[in-house]
Amino acid sequence: MAPAAALRIEDLHKSFDQLEVLRGIDLEVDEHEVVGLIGASGSGKSTLLRCINLLEPVNAGRVFIEGEEITARGVDVNRIRQRVGIVFQAFNLFPHMSVLRNVTLGPIEALGASKADAEALATDLLERFGLADKRDDYPDRLSGGQQQRVAIVRALAMKPDVMLLDEVTSALDPELVAEVLNVIRELAAGGMTMVIATHEMGFARDIAHRICFLDEGVILEEGTPEQIFSQPRQERTQRFLESIIEAGRM
Amino acid sequence: MIGGESPEKYQPLPGGSYTPPSGDRGSKILAPLKAEGARGVTIAVVSTVVVFGLLTFAILNSSGWPQIKEAFFDPEVFWDSLGKIMARFGRNVFIFVVAEVFVLILALIIAVTRSLRGPVFTPLRILAAAYTDLFRAVPTILVILLFGFGAPALQIKGVPHSDLFWAIVALVLVYSAYVAEVYRAGIQSVHPSQVASARALGLSRGKTMRFVVVPQAVRRVLPPLLNDFIGLQKDSALIAVLGYTEALREAQIISAANFDFTPFVALALIYIVITIPEARFVDWLVARDQRRLQAVGGV
């Protein structure tokens, strides 16, 4: 048997009351692959990411992580979430905890790591991403870019199989975007499997092995960055990219 | 709670976030002076001295003042009664400190119970809601009479028959209902995105509550918690209705013996003197936490 994909999604449906946000998503992500999700606001990017680690219950369809179905009944969601890291648009650090505690909370309380081990790992990661001197600060002392980097470190400390990044630079001032993107580049270079929802088209083009264009709850078109950005086949993809270029975002 | 596609999208972006009124109420009265400069300060000082001077003059020279002074502000009775009342006030301190400890614990249990999700917990949620409805509705003095006289009268084996014990039980039951609502408001004020990020790390619901929600909730509701603590402090005097000699009862006894109300004024003064530092202490706590809890992007 061929090794299972890092992430496989089969015919995923998700509705909020009457509104069907995801209408049958199929997606397979290989290990070490970086997939960029692009599409207009409301196209379902965030919802898709939140379904992958079960922050949103799905209505129909199946999700597999490393070959294990996580949408099956009786699956321990906490264990699944430990394997899937997610970073949010608004950072969502815990404001009442120091940077170190933000990063060690998951490993200690969810994975059962010892305090010493968790702190050693956290210190390593913080050092790697230039945050060593922020270790004992509280989130309010950090810039948006630093907060988002801590949020990435917090997810990494769980040693996830897959990382989901939900428009992680959208809430940042323009001059802070680069430092966060560089962290993600480093993760990609290190072979981290990632699904990245983003509005930064240049970045998506750079870093992703594959681009998926989401439109009205389905993946309307997917392909290599060159193909999607240079010769989009679908009219809606073309129109979306044109609007992005007009807005000066590419 | 905010529902919908992705709760963190509904947050104001950093910088645009709402900042509730700050905790430094103590300085508000004098704050406008800063903007006015030296001339403003002079006007403020002169007008304050004049107004308060006139008020004092008017009171001291009013026709009823000698009688009032004798009935409420008799220095001899004051100094005589103050020591005795203060000694008895120790009992009140014991009552409200012990009660407060249990209130803070019981109320948190009730609030967390009411916040439990899932159909299994429906009976528990109903119980918690019924409890707060019940004990907020009934007058405190009635609950104290009911327990303080009622429970010892049962003479059931193993049930304490100390009226003090039952009075404290009554206060704990009543105030837990109020404080539970305060906690619940705090729990609901923690943004759903905080829960989402704790759950995303693989923390269970219980651990999310314990490490992420409750610590933030408690910090936010410190001022209303103090409010209820002061209420409890004052209501410790209600135990006098059981004939238990705490400070109010003592003041009443001295007052009756002297045909003079000064002991009541002395007791009022004791309450004021202990409450003011408490208020300033909470202001300080709130100011210390405020920046931390409010400044984080989007929360």
XYZ file of C-alpha atoms in Angstrom:
549
model
C 0.000 0.000 0.000
C 1.240 3.456 -0.832
C 1.821 5.687 2.184
C -1.317 7.556 3.137
C -1.570 11.230 2.299
C -0.860 13.600 5.164
C -4.342 14.976 4.752
C -7.242 13.739 2.675
C -10.644 15.370 2.450
C -13.543 13.619 0.751
C -16.725 15.378 -0.287
C -16.802 17.708 2.723
C -20.019 19.619 3.344
C -20.589 22.268 5.976
C -23.641 24.459 6.557
C -24.413 27.171 9.048
C -28.181 26.994 9.417
C -29.500 27.553 5.893
C -26.197 28.742 4.497
C -24.118 26.050 2.819
C -20.545 27.243 3.111
C -18.744 24.136 1.861
C -20.427 22.190 -0.944
C -18.323 19.140 -1.451
C -14.600 19.704 -0.999
C -12.128 17.066 -2.173
C -8.499 17.662 -1.390
C -5.420 15.566 -0.855
C -2.248 16.964 0.643
C 0.959 14.937 0.572
C 3.528 14.947 3.276
C 5.831 17.986 3.051
C 3.460 19.595 0.589
C 2.376 23.222 0.915
C -1.086 23.993 -0.424
C -2.260 27.556 -0.856
C -5.983 28.264 -0.553
C -7.059 31.405 -2.356
C -10.480 32.848 -2.966
C -12.701 35.747 -2.058
C -13.880 36.419 1.495
C -16.740 34.090 2.258
C -15.610 31.470 -0.227
C -15.116 29.025 2.655
C -11.339 29.077 3.228
C -11.502 29.627 6.968
C -14.367 27.220 7.426
C -12.468 24.538 5.536
C -9.445 24.964 7.813
C -11.624 24.943 10.926
C -13.291 21.732 9.757
C -9.935 20.036 9.293
C -9.198 20.168 13.001
C -12.842 19.779 13.939
C -13.250 23.244 15.426
C -16.385 23.144 13.308
C -18.377 19.923 13.152
C -18.847 18.810 9.554
C -22.237 17.945 8.081
C -21.093 15.332 5.620
C -17.910 13.967 4.130
C -14.749 12.559 5.606
C -11.377 13.903 6.692
C -8.297 11.707 7.091
C -5.022 12.628 8.784
C -2.178 10.268 7.929
C -4.757 7.719 6.817
C -6.819 7.881 10.012
C -10.384 9.072 9.626
C -10.939 11.877 12.135
C -14.560 12.448 11.210
C -15.483 8.931 12.326
C -17.734 8.526 15.341
C -16.048 8.121 18.698
C -12.757 9.651 17.624
C -10.995 11.530 20.414
C -11.051 15.080 19.036
C -8.466 16.301 21.527
C -5.956 13.770 20.245
C -6.687 14.806 16.640
C -6.230 18.468 17.384
C -2.851 17.748 18.932
C -1.713 16.552 15.507
C -3.115 19.474 13.548
C -1.760 22.918 14.396
C -3.781 25.972 13.482
C -2.796 29.620 13.503
C -5.530 32.259 13.396
C -5.824 35.617 11.730
C -6.170 37.406 15.063
C -3.309 35.528 16.840
C -5.530 34.589 19.796
C -2.688 34.354 22.273
C -3.737 33.919 25.891
C -3.391 37.448 27.283
C -3.064 36.363 30.914
C -0.071 34.123 30.264
C 3.543 34.869 29.491
C 4.904 33.961 26.063
C 6.583 30.903 27.562
C 3.384 29.749 29.239
C 1.419 30.326 26.016
C 3.807 27.976 24.259
C 4.081 25.334 27.001
C 0.398 25.129 27.951
C -0.480 22.706 25.142
C 2.497 20.361 25.540
C 2.071 20.208 29.332
C -1.707 20.024 29.628
C -2.655 18.216 26.412
C 0.389 16.067 25.687
C 1.386 15.463 29.288
C 4.960 16.673 28.788
C 6.990 17.560 31.846
C 7.408 21.237 32.590
C 11.163 21.021 32.053
C 10.842 19.311 28.661
C 8.126 21.668 27.484
C 10.107 24.723 28.522
C 13.274 23.443 26.874
C 11.401 22.848 23.616
C 9.640 26.209 23.834
C 12.905 28.010 24.484
C 14.489 26.304 21.472
C 11.612 27.254 19.206
C 11.441 30.827 20.470
C 15.172 31.169 19.877
C 14.844 29.770 16.372
C 12.275 32.394 15.482
C 14.038 35.317 17.121
C 11.746 35.535 20.124
C 14.100 34.357 22.857
C 14.111 37.726 24.618
C 10.285 37.799 24.694
C 10.071 34.560 26.660
C 8.810 36.123 29.888
C 6.803 38.989 28.370
C 3.042 39.067 28.197
C 1.373 39.300 24.773
C 0.432 42.968 25.253
C 4.129 43.862 25.203
C 4.572 42.382 21.723
C 3.951 43.811 18.275
C 1.381 42.120 16.061
C 4.119 40.403 14.092
C 5.747 39.103 17.247
C 2.402 37.915 18.580
C 1.709 36.031 15.398
C 5.154 34.438 15.473
C 4.490 33.332 19.051
C 1.166 31.891 17.883
C 3.040 29.911 15.220
C 5.565 28.709 17.802
C 2.689 27.744 20.100
C 1.251 25.543 17.354
C 4.676 24.112 16.489
C 5.364 23.150 20.093
C 2.688 20.476 19.698
C 4.843 18.880 16.959
C 1.884 18.696 14.581
C 1.730 16.565 11.432
C -0.043 19.319 9.554
C -0.164 23.081 10.047
C -3.177 25.146 9.019
C -2.622 28.867 8.591
C -5.749 30.987 8.392
C -4.890 34.352 6.814
C -2.178 34.826 9.386
C -0.990 38.161 8.027
C -4.370 39.805 7.380
C -4.524 41.539 10.754
C -0.957 42.835 10.594
C 0.347 46.253 9.697
C 2.079 46.025 6.306
C 5.575 46.460 7.735
C 5.063 43.447 10.022
C 3.922 41.035 7.341
C 7.403 40.072 6.130
C 8.661 38.758 9.475
C 5.700 36.385 9.689
C 5.980 35.254 6.086
C 9.664 34.515 6.642
C 8.771 32.205 9.512
C 6.361 30.337 7.251
C 8.989 30.121 4.520
C 11.336 28.566 7.029
C 8.699 26.025 8.009
C 8.119 25.109 4.369
C 11.862 24.719 3.841
C 11.910 22.418 6.864
C 9.352 20.170 5.187
C 6.279 21.048 7.252
C 3.030 19.988 5.625
C 0.862 23.089 5.434
C -2.457 24.350 4.181
C -2.355 28.120 3.933
C -5.352 30.339 3.371
C -4.015 33.686 2.251
C -4.602 36.931 0.418
C -0.882 37.391 -0.163
C -0.800 36.126 -3.739
C 2.896 36.782 -4.291
C 3.663 34.779 -1.191
C 1.318 31.949 -2.195
C 2.960 31.839 -5.582
C 6.389 31.665 -3.967
C 5.827 29.112 -1.326
C 2.981 26.814 -2.368
C 3.505 23.671 -4.380
C -0.113 23.785 -5.344
C -2.819 26.438 -5.359
C -6.513 25.757 -4.834
C -9.011 28.417 -5.808
C -12.106 28.237 -3.629
C -15.318 29.669 -4.955
C -18.739 29.367 -3.338
C -17.776 26.374 -1.275
C -16.051 24.263 -3.893
C -12.490 24.025 -5.173
C -13.169 25.475 -8.577
C -9.669 25.138 -9.896
C -6.362 23.778 -8.704
C -2.913 23.542 -10.152
C 0.654 24.658 -9.834
C 1.165 28.308 -8.948
C 2.422 29.030 -12.491
C -0.672 27.528 -14.034
C -3.182 29.224 -11.698
C -1.574 32.632 -11.738
C -0.474 32.704 -15.388
C -3.127 30.693 -17.216
C -6.203 30.288 -15.056
C -8.680 28.099 -16.884
C -11.869 29.179 -15.111
C -13.431 32.541 -15.809
C -14.130 33.108 -12.111
C -10.505 32.462 -11.231
C -9.450 34.985 -13.850
C -11.867 37.545 -12.504
C -10.711 36.974 -8.908
C -7.056 37.376 -9.886
C -7.841 40.500 -11.894
C -9.527 42.067 -8.876
C -6.497 41.208 -6.776
C -4.149 42.786 -9.295
C -6.365 45.870 -9.448
C -6.168 46.159 -5.676
C -2.391 46.099 -6.010
C -2.038 42.946 -3.951
C 0.046 41.046 -6.501
C -21.968 34.287 22.172
C -21.152 34.998 18.605
C -21.931 32.178 16.222
C -21.343 32.059 12.525
C -18.595 31.217 10.193
C -15.481 31.982 12.136
C -15.821 33.904 15.363
C -12.386 35.505 15.264
C -13.414 37.307 12.105
C -15.938 39.319 14.045
C -13.341 40.865 16.245
C -12.246 44.407 15.886
C -8.704 44.535 14.633
C -5.919 45.573 16.990
C -6.112 49.229 17.844
C -9.798 49.449 17.161
C -10.785 47.359 20.131
C -13.246 48.609 22.681
C -11.750 49.642 25.965
C -14.167 49.606 28.873
C -14.039 52.442 31.379
C -10.829 52.196 33.315
C -10.718 51.241 36.938
C -9.244 54.440 38.347
C -12.554 55.799 39.558
C -10.832 57.332 42.549
C -9.038 59.942 40.504
C -11.903 60.859 38.177
C -13.138 63.736 40.333
C -9.797 65.470 40.238
C -8.828 64.406 36.727
C -10.263 67.430 34.839
C -7.853 69.677 36.713
C -4.886 68.362 34.762
C -6.174 69.977 31.597
C -6.981 73.284 33.276
C -3.526 74.264 34.446
C -2.536 76.424 37.422
C -5.432 78.853 37.091
C -7.914 75.981 37.137
C -6.299 74.532 40.248
C -6.592 77.875 42.039
C -10.266 78.207 41.150
C -10.907 74.628 42.246
C -9.203 75.139 45.626
C -10.932 78.446 46.361
C -14.398 77.276 45.309
C -14.025 74.036 47.273
C -12.932 75.853 50.453
C -15.778 78.371 50.121
C -18.502 75.790 49.489
C -17.408 73.422 52.225
C -16.811 76.311 54.618
C -20.320 77.649 54.057
C -21.826 74.191 54.467
C -20.000 73.640 57.759
C -20.990 77.091 58.987
C -24.636 76.527 58.060
C -24.784 73.151 59.791
C -23.042 74.244 62.985
C -25.267 77.317 63.295
C -28.582 75.675 62.461
C -31.132 75.663 65.243
C -31.266 71.867 65.569
C -27.527 71.281 65.638
C -27.047 70.989 69.424
C -29.706 68.256 69.668
C -28.267 66.442 66.648
C -24.788 66.681 68.095
C -25.915 65.249 71.368
C -27.919 62.382 69.856
C -25.493 61.316 67.104
C -22.101 62.812 67.795
C -21.599 62.678 71.552
C -17.774 62.395 71.898
C -17.949 60.727 75.280
C -20.379 58.033 74.173
C -18.447 57.702 70.924
C -15.096 56.881 72.498
C -16.748 54.787 75.139
C -18.677 52.640 72.672
C -16.123 52.479 69.851
C -13.854 49.977 71.620
C -16.715 47.667 72.598
C -18.230 47.778 69.123
C -14.876 47.189 67.501
C -14.329 44.144 69.674
C -17.685 42.768 68.572
C -16.942 43.721 64.985
C -14.366 40.929 65.049
C -17.333 38.566 64.953
C -18.622 40.276 61.801
C -15.197 39.997 60.238
C -15.183 36.295 61.044
C -18.671 35.899 59.570
C -18.031 37.674 56.290
C -14.543 36.344 55.733
C -15.625 32.735 56.265
C -18.778 33.299 54.193
C -16.829 34.990 51.366
C -14.423 32.070 51.042
C -17.323 29.657 50.584
C -19.210 32.101 48.361
C -16.275 32.424 45.949
C -15.975 28.641 45.661
C -19.675 27.717 45.521
C -20.505 30.536 43.086
C -17.753 29.452 40.703
C -19.048 25.898 40.736
C -22.562 27.148 39.961
C -21.380 29.485 37.199
C -19.265 26.804 35.531
C -22.140 24.338 35.817
C -24.404 26.792 34.051
C -21.834 27.245 31.309
C -21.567 23.511 30.570
C -22.468 22.579 27.020
C -24.092 19.404 25.888
C -27.533 17.867 26.378
C -26.328 15.547 29.165
C -25.844 18.517 31.453
C -29.373 19.877 31.029
C -30.525 18.833 34.525
C -27.425 20.392 36.081
C -27.948 23.613 34.143
C -31.579 23.712 35.263
C -30.527 23.179 38.882
C -27.947 25.946 38.700
C -30.407 28.354 37.076
C -33.138 27.507 39.587
C -30.701 28.064 42.437
C -29.740 31.564 41.314
C -33.370 32.474 40.598
C -34.478 31.275 44.004
C -31.832 32.837 46.213
C -31.759 36.150 44.416
C -35.517 36.458 44.759
C -35.871 35.861 48.509
C -34.858 38.681 50.907
C -31.600 37.936 52.700
C -33.100 38.639 56.113
C -35.832 36.091 55.425
C -33.286 33.410 54.518
C -31.342 34.185 57.687
C -34.480 33.888 59.820
C -35.485 30.717 58.030
C -32.147 28.982 58.536
C -31.082 30.653 61.789
C -34.266 29.825 63.679
C -35.579 26.995 61.506
C -32.641 24.633 61.193
C -31.651 24.483 64.889
C -35.308 24.013 65.812
C -35.422 20.759 63.845
C -33.180 19.125 66.456
C -32.096 16.506 63.953
C -29.108 14.471 65.055
C -25.874 15.475 63.357
C -27.283 18.808 62.232
C -25.473 21.697 63.937
C -27.718 23.829 66.102
C -25.516 26.899 66.307
C -27.412 29.922 65.027
C -24.114 31.439 63.905
C -23.433 28.383 61.736
C -26.823 28.603 60.050
C -26.624 32.341 59.613
C -23.344 31.911 57.745
C -24.953 29.162 55.662
C -27.779 31.552 54.775
C -25.376 34.313 53.742
C -23.332 31.887 51.654
C -26.449 30.616 49.879
C -27.754 34.093 49.081
C -24.481 35.652 48.012
C -23.412 32.642 45.954
C -26.435 33.283 43.756
C -25.333 36.854 43.064
C -21.673 36.038 42.661
C -22.469 33.107 40.350
C -24.141 35.566 37.996
C -21.105 37.826 38.158
C -18.799 34.928 37.313
C -21.120 33.837 34.523
C -21.017 37.284 32.957
C -17.226 37.109 33.151
C -17.133 33.668 31.560
C -19.370 34.846 28.728
C -17.208 37.904 28.168
C -14.198 35.764 27.236
C -14.151 35.753 23.457
C -15.003 32.454 21.714
C -11.693 32.702 19.835
C -9.883 32.135 23.136
C -11.760 28.891 23.583
C -11.109 27.988 19.954
C -7.371 28.417 20.336
C -7.227 26.414 23.540
C -9.291 23.629 21.986
C -7.135 23.771 18.864
C -4.152 22.907 21.058
C -5.986 19.760 22.062
C -7.017 20.944 25.520
C -10.196 19.340 26.827
C -13.234 21.469 27.659
C -12.433 21.223 31.355
C -8.831 22.305 30.948
C -9.854 25.102 28.595
C -12.203 26.363 31.296
C -9.562 26.021 34.006
C -6.536 27.493 32.283
C -7.966 29.905 29.733
C -11.546 30.969 30.452
C -11.883 31.205 34.235
C -8.597 33.054 34.875
C -9.552 35.740 32.367
C -13.160 35.850 33.547
C -12.212 36.367 37.189
C -9.828 39.201 36.380
C -12.533 40.974 34.432
C -15.167 40.781 37.140
C -13.031 41.882 40.085
C -14.938 45.184 40.549
C -18.408 43.578 40.674
C -16.969 40.818 42.897
C -15.845 43.498 45.330
C -19.307 45.026 45.131
C -20.838 41.799 46.291
C -18.156 41.356 48.931
C -19.009 44.760 50.384
C -22.680 43.799 50.278
C -21.900 40.619 52.177
C -19.798 42.558 54.648
C -22.711 44.856 55.401
C -25.252 42.065 55.510
C -23.251 40.336 58.238
C -25.113 42.811 60.471
C -28.384 41.042 59.604
C -27.349 38.228 61.914
C -28.352 40.577 64.745
C -31.958 39.522 64.082
C -31.136 36.101 65.492
C -30.115 37.726 68.762
C -26.476 36.989 68.041
C -24.356 39.735 69.557
C -22.243 41.046 66.725
C -21.327 44.705 66.240
C -24.778 46.024 65.304
C -26.432 44.280 68.239
C -23.724 45.642 70.543
C -24.277 49.165 69.203
C -27.993 48.733 69.734
C -27.459 47.659 73.336
C -25.159 50.598 74.144
C -27.503 52.978 72.331
C -30.494 51.786 74.331
C -28.582 52.089 77.601
C -27.508 55.676 76.874
C -30.548 56.963 74.998
C -28.058 58.024 72.349
C -27.487 57.090 68.695
C -23.756 57.794 68.660
C -22.846 54.053 68.838
C -24.585 53.541 65.502
C -22.538 56.347 63.998
C -19.399 54.733 65.402
C -20.303 51.433 63.757
C -21.088 53.163 60.470
C -17.650 54.723 60.642
C -16.031 51.313 61.106
C -17.772 50.016 57.979
C -16.657 53.043 55.977
C -13.085 52.803 57.173
C -12.708 49.159 56.162
C -14.496 49.510 52.816
C -12.464 52.358 51.327
C -9.102 50.558 51.324
C -10.804 47.517 49.782
C -12.099 49.635 46.922
C -8.666 51.175 46.327
C -7.065 47.719 46.432
C -9.396 46.431 43.717
C -8.807 49.577 41.644
C -5.122 48.801 41.842
C -5.642 45.153 40.859
C -7.839 46.140 37.925
C -5.399 48.775 36.690
C -2.606 46.229 36.843
C -4.493 43.649 34.743
C -6.321 45.987 32.417
C -3.612 46.628 29.884
C -2.749 42.983 29.678
C -6.288 41.784 29.075
C -7.420 44.566 26.786
C -4.372 45.212 24.679
C -4.081 41.855 22.988
C -5.004 42.005 19.345
C -8.616 41.345 18.710
C -9.529 39.938 22.079
